[in-house]
Short mmCIF file of C-alpha atoms in Angstrom, two decimals:
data_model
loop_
_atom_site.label_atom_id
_atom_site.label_comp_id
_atom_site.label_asym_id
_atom_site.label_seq_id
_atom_site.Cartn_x
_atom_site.Cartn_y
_atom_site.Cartn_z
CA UNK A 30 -80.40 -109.75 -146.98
CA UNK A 31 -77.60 -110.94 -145.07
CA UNK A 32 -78.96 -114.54 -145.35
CA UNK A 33 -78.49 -113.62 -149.27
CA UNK A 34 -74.90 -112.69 -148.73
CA UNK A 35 -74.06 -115.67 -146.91
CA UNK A 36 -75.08 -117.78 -149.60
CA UNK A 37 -73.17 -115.70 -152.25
CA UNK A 38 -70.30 -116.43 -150.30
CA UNK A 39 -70.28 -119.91 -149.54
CA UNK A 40 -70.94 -120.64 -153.52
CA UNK A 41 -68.00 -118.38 -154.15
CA UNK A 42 -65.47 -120.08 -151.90
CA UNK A 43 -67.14 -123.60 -153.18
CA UNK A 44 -66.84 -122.74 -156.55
CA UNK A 45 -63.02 -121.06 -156.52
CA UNK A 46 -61.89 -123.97 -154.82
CA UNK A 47 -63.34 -126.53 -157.43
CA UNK A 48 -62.32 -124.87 -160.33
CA UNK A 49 -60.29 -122.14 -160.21
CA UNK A 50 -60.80 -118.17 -159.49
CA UNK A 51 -61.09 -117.61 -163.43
CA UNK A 52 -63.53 -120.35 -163.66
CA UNK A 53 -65.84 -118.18 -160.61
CA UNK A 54 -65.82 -115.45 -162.38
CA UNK A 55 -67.01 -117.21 -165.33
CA UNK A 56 -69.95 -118.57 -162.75
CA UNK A 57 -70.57 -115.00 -162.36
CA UNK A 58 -71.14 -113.69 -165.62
CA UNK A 59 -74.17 -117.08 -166.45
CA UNK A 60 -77.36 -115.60 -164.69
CA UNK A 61 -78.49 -119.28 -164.42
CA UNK A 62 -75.92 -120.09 -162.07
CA UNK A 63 -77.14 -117.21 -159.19
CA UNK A 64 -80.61 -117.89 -160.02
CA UNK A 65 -80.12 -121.00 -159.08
CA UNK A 66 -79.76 -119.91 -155.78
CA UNK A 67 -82.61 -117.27 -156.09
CA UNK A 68 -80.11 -114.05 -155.64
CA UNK A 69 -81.60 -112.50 -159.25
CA UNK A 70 -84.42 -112.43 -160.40
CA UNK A 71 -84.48 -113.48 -164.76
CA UNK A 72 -85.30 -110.48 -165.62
CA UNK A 73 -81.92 -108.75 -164.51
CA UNK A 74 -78.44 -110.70 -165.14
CA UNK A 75 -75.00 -110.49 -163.50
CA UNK A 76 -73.76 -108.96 -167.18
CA UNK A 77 -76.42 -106.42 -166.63
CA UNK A 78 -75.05 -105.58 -163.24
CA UNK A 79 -71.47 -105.50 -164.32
CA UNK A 80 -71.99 -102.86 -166.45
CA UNK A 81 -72.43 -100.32 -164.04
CA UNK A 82 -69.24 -101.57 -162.19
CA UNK A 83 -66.73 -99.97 -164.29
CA UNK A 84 -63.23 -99.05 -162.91
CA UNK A 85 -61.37 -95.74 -164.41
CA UNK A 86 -57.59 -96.73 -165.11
CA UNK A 87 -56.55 -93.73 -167.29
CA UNK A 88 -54.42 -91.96 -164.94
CA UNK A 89 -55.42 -88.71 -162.91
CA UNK A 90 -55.21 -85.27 -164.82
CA UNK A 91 -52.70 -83.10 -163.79
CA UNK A 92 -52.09 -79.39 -164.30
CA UNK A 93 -50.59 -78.05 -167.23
CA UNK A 94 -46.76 -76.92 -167.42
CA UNK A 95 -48.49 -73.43 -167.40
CA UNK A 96 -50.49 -73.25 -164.86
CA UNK A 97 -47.13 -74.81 -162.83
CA UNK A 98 -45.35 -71.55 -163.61
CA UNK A 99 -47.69 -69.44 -162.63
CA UNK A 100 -48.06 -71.08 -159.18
CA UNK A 101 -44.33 -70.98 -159.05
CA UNK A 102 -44.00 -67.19 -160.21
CA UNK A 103 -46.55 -66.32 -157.68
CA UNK A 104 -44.67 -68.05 -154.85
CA UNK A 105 -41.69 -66.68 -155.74
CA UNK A 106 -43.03 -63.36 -155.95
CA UNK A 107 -44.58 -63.76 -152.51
CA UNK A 108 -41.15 -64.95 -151.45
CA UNK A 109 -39.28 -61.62 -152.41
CA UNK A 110 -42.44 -59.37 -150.30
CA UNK A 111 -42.05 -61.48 -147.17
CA UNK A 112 -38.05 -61.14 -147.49
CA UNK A 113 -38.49 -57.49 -148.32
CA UNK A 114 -40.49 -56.84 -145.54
CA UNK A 115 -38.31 -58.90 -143.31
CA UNK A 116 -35.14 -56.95 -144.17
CA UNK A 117 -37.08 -53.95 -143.25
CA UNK A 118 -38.31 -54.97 -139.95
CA UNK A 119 -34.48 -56.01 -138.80
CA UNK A 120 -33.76 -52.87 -139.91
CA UNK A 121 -35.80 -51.21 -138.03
CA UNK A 122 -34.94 -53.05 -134.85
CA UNK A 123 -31.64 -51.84 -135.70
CA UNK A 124 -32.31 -48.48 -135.84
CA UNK A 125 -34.13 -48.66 -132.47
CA UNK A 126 -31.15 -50.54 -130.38
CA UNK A 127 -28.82 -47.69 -132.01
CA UNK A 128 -30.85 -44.64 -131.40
CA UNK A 129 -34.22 -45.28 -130.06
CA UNK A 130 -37.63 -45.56 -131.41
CA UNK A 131 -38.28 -41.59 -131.88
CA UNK A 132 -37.89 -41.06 -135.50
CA UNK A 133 -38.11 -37.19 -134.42
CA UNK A 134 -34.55 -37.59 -133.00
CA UNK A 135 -33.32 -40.85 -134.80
CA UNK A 136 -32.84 -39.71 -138.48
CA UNK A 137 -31.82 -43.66 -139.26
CA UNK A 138 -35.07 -44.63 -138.45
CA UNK A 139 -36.55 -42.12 -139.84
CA UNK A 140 -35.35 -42.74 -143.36
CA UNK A 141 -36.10 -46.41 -142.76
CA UNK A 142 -39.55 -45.85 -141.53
CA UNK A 143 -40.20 -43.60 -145.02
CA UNK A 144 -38.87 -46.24 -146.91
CA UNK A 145 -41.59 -48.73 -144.95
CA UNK A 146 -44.26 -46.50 -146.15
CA UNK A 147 -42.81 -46.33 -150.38
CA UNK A 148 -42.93 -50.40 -150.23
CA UNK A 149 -45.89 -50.04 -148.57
CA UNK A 150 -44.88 -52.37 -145.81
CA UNK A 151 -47.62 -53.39 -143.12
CA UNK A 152 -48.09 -50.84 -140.53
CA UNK A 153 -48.72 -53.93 -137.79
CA UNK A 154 -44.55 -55.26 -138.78
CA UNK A 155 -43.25 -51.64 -137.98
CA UNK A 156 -44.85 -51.86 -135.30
CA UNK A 157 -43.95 -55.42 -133.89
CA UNK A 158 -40.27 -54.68 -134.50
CA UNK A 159 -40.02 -51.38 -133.38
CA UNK A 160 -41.68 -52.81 -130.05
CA UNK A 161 -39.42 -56.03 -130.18
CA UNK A 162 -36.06 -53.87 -130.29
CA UNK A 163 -37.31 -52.99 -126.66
CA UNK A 164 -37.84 -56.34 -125.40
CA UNK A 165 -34.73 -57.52 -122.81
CA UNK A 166 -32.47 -60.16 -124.63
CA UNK A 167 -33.23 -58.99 -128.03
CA UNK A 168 -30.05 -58.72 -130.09
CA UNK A 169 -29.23 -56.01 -132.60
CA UNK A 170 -28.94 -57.09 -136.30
CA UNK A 171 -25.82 -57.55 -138.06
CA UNK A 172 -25.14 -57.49 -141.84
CA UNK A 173 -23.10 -60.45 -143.19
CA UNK A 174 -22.07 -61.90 -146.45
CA UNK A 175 -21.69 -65.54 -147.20
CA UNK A 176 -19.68 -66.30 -150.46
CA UNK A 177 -20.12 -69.71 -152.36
CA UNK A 178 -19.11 -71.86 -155.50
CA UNK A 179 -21.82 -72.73 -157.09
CA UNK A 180 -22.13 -74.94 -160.51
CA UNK A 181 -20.32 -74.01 -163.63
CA UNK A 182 -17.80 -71.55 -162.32
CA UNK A 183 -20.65 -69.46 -160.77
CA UNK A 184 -19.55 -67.25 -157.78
CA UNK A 185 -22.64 -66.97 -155.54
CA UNK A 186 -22.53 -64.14 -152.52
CA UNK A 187 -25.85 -64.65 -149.67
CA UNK A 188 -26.73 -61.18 -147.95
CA UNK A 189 -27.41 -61.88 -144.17
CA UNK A 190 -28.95 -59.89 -141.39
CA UNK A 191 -29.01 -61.81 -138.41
CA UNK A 192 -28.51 -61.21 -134.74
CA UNK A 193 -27.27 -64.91 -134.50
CA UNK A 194 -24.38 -65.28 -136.00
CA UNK A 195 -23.65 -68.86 -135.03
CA UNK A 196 -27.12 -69.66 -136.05
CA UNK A 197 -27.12 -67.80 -139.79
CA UNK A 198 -23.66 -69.50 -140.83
CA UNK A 199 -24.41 -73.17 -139.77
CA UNK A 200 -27.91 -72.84 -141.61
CA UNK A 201 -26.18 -71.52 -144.78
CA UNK A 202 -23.49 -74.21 -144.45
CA UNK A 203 -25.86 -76.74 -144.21
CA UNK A 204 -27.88 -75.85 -147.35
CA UNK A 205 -24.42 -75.50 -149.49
CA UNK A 206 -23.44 -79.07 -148.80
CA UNK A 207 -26.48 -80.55 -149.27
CA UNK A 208 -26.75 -79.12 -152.67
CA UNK A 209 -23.23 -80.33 -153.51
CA UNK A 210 -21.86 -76.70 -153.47
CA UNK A 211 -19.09 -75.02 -151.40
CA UNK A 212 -18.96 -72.33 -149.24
CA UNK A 213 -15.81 -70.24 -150.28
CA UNK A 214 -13.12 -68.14 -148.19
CA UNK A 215 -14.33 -64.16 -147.50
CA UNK A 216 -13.36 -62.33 -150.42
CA UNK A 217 -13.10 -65.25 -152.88
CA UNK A 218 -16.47 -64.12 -154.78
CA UNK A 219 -17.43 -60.62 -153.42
CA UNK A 220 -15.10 -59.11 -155.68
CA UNK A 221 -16.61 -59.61 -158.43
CA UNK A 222 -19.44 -57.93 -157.73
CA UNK A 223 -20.18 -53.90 -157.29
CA UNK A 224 -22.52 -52.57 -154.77
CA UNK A 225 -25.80 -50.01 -157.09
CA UNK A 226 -28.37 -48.38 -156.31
CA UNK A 227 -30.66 -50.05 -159.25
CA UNK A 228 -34.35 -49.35 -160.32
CA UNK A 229 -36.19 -53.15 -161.43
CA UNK A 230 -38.54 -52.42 -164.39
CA UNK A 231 -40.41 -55.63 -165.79
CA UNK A 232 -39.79 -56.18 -169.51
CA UNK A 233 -43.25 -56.28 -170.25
CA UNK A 234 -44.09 -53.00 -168.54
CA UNK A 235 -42.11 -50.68 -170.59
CA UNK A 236 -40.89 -50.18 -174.04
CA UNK A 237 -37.26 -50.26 -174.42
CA UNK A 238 -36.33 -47.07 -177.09
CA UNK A 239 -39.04 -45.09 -174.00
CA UNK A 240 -36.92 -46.84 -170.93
CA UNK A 241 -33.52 -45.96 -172.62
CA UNK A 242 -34.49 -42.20 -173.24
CA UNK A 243 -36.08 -41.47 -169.95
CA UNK A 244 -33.02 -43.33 -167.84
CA UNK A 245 -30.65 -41.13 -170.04
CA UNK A 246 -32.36 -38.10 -169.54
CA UNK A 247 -32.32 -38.29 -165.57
CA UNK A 248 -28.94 -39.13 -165.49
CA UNK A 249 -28.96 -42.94 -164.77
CA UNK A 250 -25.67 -44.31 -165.24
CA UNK A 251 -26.54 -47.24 -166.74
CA UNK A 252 -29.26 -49.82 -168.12
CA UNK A 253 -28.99 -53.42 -167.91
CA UNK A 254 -31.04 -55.26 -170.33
CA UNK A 255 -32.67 -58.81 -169.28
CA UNK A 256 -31.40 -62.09 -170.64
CA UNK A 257 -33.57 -63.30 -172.88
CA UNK A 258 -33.32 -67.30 -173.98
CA UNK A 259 -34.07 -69.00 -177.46
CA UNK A 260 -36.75 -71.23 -175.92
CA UNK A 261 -38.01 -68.69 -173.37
CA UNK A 262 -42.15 -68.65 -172.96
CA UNK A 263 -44.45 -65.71 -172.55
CA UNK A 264 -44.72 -66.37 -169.01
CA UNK A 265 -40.45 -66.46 -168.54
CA UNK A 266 -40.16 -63.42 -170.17
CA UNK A 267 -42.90 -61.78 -168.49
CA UNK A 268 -40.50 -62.31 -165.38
CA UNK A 269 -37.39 -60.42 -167.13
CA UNK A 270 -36.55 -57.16 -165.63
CA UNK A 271 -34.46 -54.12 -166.74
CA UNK A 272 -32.32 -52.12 -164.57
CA UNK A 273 -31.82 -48.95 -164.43
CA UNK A 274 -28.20 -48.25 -162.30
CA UNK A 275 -27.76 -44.98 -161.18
CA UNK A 276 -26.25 -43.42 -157.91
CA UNK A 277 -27.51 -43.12 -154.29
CA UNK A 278 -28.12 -39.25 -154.63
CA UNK A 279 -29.75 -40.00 -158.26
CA UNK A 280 -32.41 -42.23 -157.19
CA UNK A 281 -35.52 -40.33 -156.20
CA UNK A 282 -34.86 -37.92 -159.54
CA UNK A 283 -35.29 -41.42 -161.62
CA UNK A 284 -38.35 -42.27 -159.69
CA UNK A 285 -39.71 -39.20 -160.54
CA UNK A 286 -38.77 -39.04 -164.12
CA UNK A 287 -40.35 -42.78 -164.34
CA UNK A 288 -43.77 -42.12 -162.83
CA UNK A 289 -44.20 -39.22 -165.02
CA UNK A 290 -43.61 -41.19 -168.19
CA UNK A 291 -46.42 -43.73 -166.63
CA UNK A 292 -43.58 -46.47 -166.66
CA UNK A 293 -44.14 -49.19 -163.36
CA UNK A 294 -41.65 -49.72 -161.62
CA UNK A 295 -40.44 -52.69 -158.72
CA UNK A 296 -40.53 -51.23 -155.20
CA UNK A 297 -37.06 -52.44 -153.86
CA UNK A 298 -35.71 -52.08 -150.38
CA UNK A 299 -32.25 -51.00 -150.84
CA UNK A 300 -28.72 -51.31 -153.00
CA UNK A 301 -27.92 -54.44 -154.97
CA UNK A 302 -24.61 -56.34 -155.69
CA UNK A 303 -24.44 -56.56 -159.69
CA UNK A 304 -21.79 -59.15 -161.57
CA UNK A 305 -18.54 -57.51 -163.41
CA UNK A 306 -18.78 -60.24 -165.59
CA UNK A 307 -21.41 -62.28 -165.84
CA UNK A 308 -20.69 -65.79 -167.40
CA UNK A 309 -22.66 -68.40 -169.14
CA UNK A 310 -23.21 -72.09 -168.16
CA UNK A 311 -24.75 -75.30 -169.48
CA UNK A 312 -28.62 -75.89 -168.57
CA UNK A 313 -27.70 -78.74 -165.93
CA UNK A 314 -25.67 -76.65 -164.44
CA UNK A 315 -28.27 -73.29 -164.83
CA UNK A 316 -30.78 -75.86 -163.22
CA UNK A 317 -28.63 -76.49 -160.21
CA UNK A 318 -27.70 -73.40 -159.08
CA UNK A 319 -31.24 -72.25 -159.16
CA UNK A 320 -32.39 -74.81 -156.75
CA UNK A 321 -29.22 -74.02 -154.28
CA UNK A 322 -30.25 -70.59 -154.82
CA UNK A 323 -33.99 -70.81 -153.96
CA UNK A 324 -33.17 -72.89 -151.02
CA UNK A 325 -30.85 -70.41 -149.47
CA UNK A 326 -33.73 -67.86 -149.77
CA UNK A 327 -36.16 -69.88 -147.97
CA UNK A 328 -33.32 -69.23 -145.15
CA UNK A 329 -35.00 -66.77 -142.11
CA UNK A 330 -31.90 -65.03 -141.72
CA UNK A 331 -31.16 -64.65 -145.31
CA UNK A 332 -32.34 -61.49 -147.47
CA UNK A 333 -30.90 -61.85 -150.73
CA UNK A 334 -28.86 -64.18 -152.89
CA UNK A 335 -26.37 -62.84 -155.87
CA UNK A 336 -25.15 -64.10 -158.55
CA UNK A 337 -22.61 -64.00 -161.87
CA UNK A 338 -24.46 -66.64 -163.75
CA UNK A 339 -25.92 -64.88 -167.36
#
């Protein structure tokens, strides 16, 4: 056999250098040529060989535009539990530096602790942070707001709770100027927000003549409707949300008015900041403040990103 191959490739580099590498190949494909030198039998020609040898150019298949949203919505939905559940955690560690870890005689981590078990929050990361608010060195948490510009005249405002200041402000810095954005003065942007208690309600979870009447009838004080766009898809729209706004004190009573009317509702973990006036911008625009915005979520210290875009 490798007597054979040796052959093969001494007539190969004979023949290429004589005539050409188009003129080998042409060698190749008349079976009297290689039986010359006894490498096939009659019976079975290079052509007949060849034909098994084919090479696929078409190029690979990729996955469809769908099946890339519905990675995307399930990362991003991931995203918001592991930030929820982070929030709660420095919360709790929180609680703990201020008042200890008894819930029996610290009411704030009490109500926090309650609000672990509604979101259903894993009992292993109450008790990780409730054990790391002991440890020597550890830091208590501190709430801070970042305000940007974003694209289009959008005012952007990045909830914080950090126990490194230095460390949460040079991290959000960094990801505004690499987008092109700008990190604006304190109370450039925040002011054009207000501070709710809201209740998230997926569009395709409820109907909205049911939603209305029931948010009404427990004394909400108001209901957003989601945005909906001309050339929105199924799968957009089955990411819009309605909220219900209604006060602190109000909450639990629209809770209970929506889980008797069967209606699903978001677990949240805590108040939101909602735009005065939200405004409308051009898709390039749209496009980059939703990148700035997802990569100030992927942030450690950051919990939550606001914004006035429509």
């Amino acid at each position: 056999m490798a007597s054979t191959a040796r052959t093969l490739g001494a007539f190969l580099r004979r023949v290429s250098l004589s005539r050409g590498f188009s003129s080998s190949l042409s060698s190749l494909k008349n079976p009297s040529t290689l039986q010359r030198f006894g490498l096939f039998e009659k019976k079975e020609t290079v052509s007949d060989v060849l034909r098994f040898r084919r090479i696929w150019t078409s190029p690979p298949v990729c996955m469809g535009r769908r099946s890339s949203k519905i990675a995307g919505r399930k990362d991003a939905q991931n995203l918001k539990k592991m930030k929820r559940n982070g929030k709660i955690g420095k919360e709790i560690v929180a609680a703990v530096k201020k008042g200890g870890p008894n819930p029996s005689s610290n009411t704030i981590l009490a109500v926090i602790l309650e609000k672990a078990r509604e979101l259903d929050v894993p009992k292993e990361i109450v008790e990780r942070n409730i054990k790391k608010a002991s440890e020597k060195g550890q830091e208590t948490y501190i709430e801070k707001f970042y305000e940007v510009y974003g694209f289009g005249g959008v005012g952007m405002v990045v909830e914080v709770l950090t126990d490194k200041i230095t460390r949460s402000v040079a991290a959000v810095r960094g990801v505004v100027k690499d987008c092109g954005a700008k990190l604006a003065d304190p109370g450039s942007i925040l002011f054009k927000f207000r501070r709710a208690r809201v209740v998230n309600i997926k569009a395709t979870d409820a109907d909205k003549d049911q939603l209305l009447a029931v948010a009404l009838d427990a004394g909400a004080e108001d209901v957003i409707e989601p945005t909906i766009y001309d050339n929105d898809s199924e799968e957009d729209s089955a990411e819009s949300y309605y909220k219900i706004v209604t006060e602190a004190e109000n909450y639990s009573t629209i809770l209970s008015k929506l889980r008797d009317e069967g209606i699903v509702y978001e677990p949240d973990n805590g108040f939101e900041l909602l735009p005065l006036n939200p405004i409308e911008v051009d898709d390039e625009a749209m496009e980059l403040n939703k990148e700035l915005m997802s990569k100030l979520l992927e942030l450690d210290d950051v919990d939550a990103v606001y914004s006035d875009q429509k």
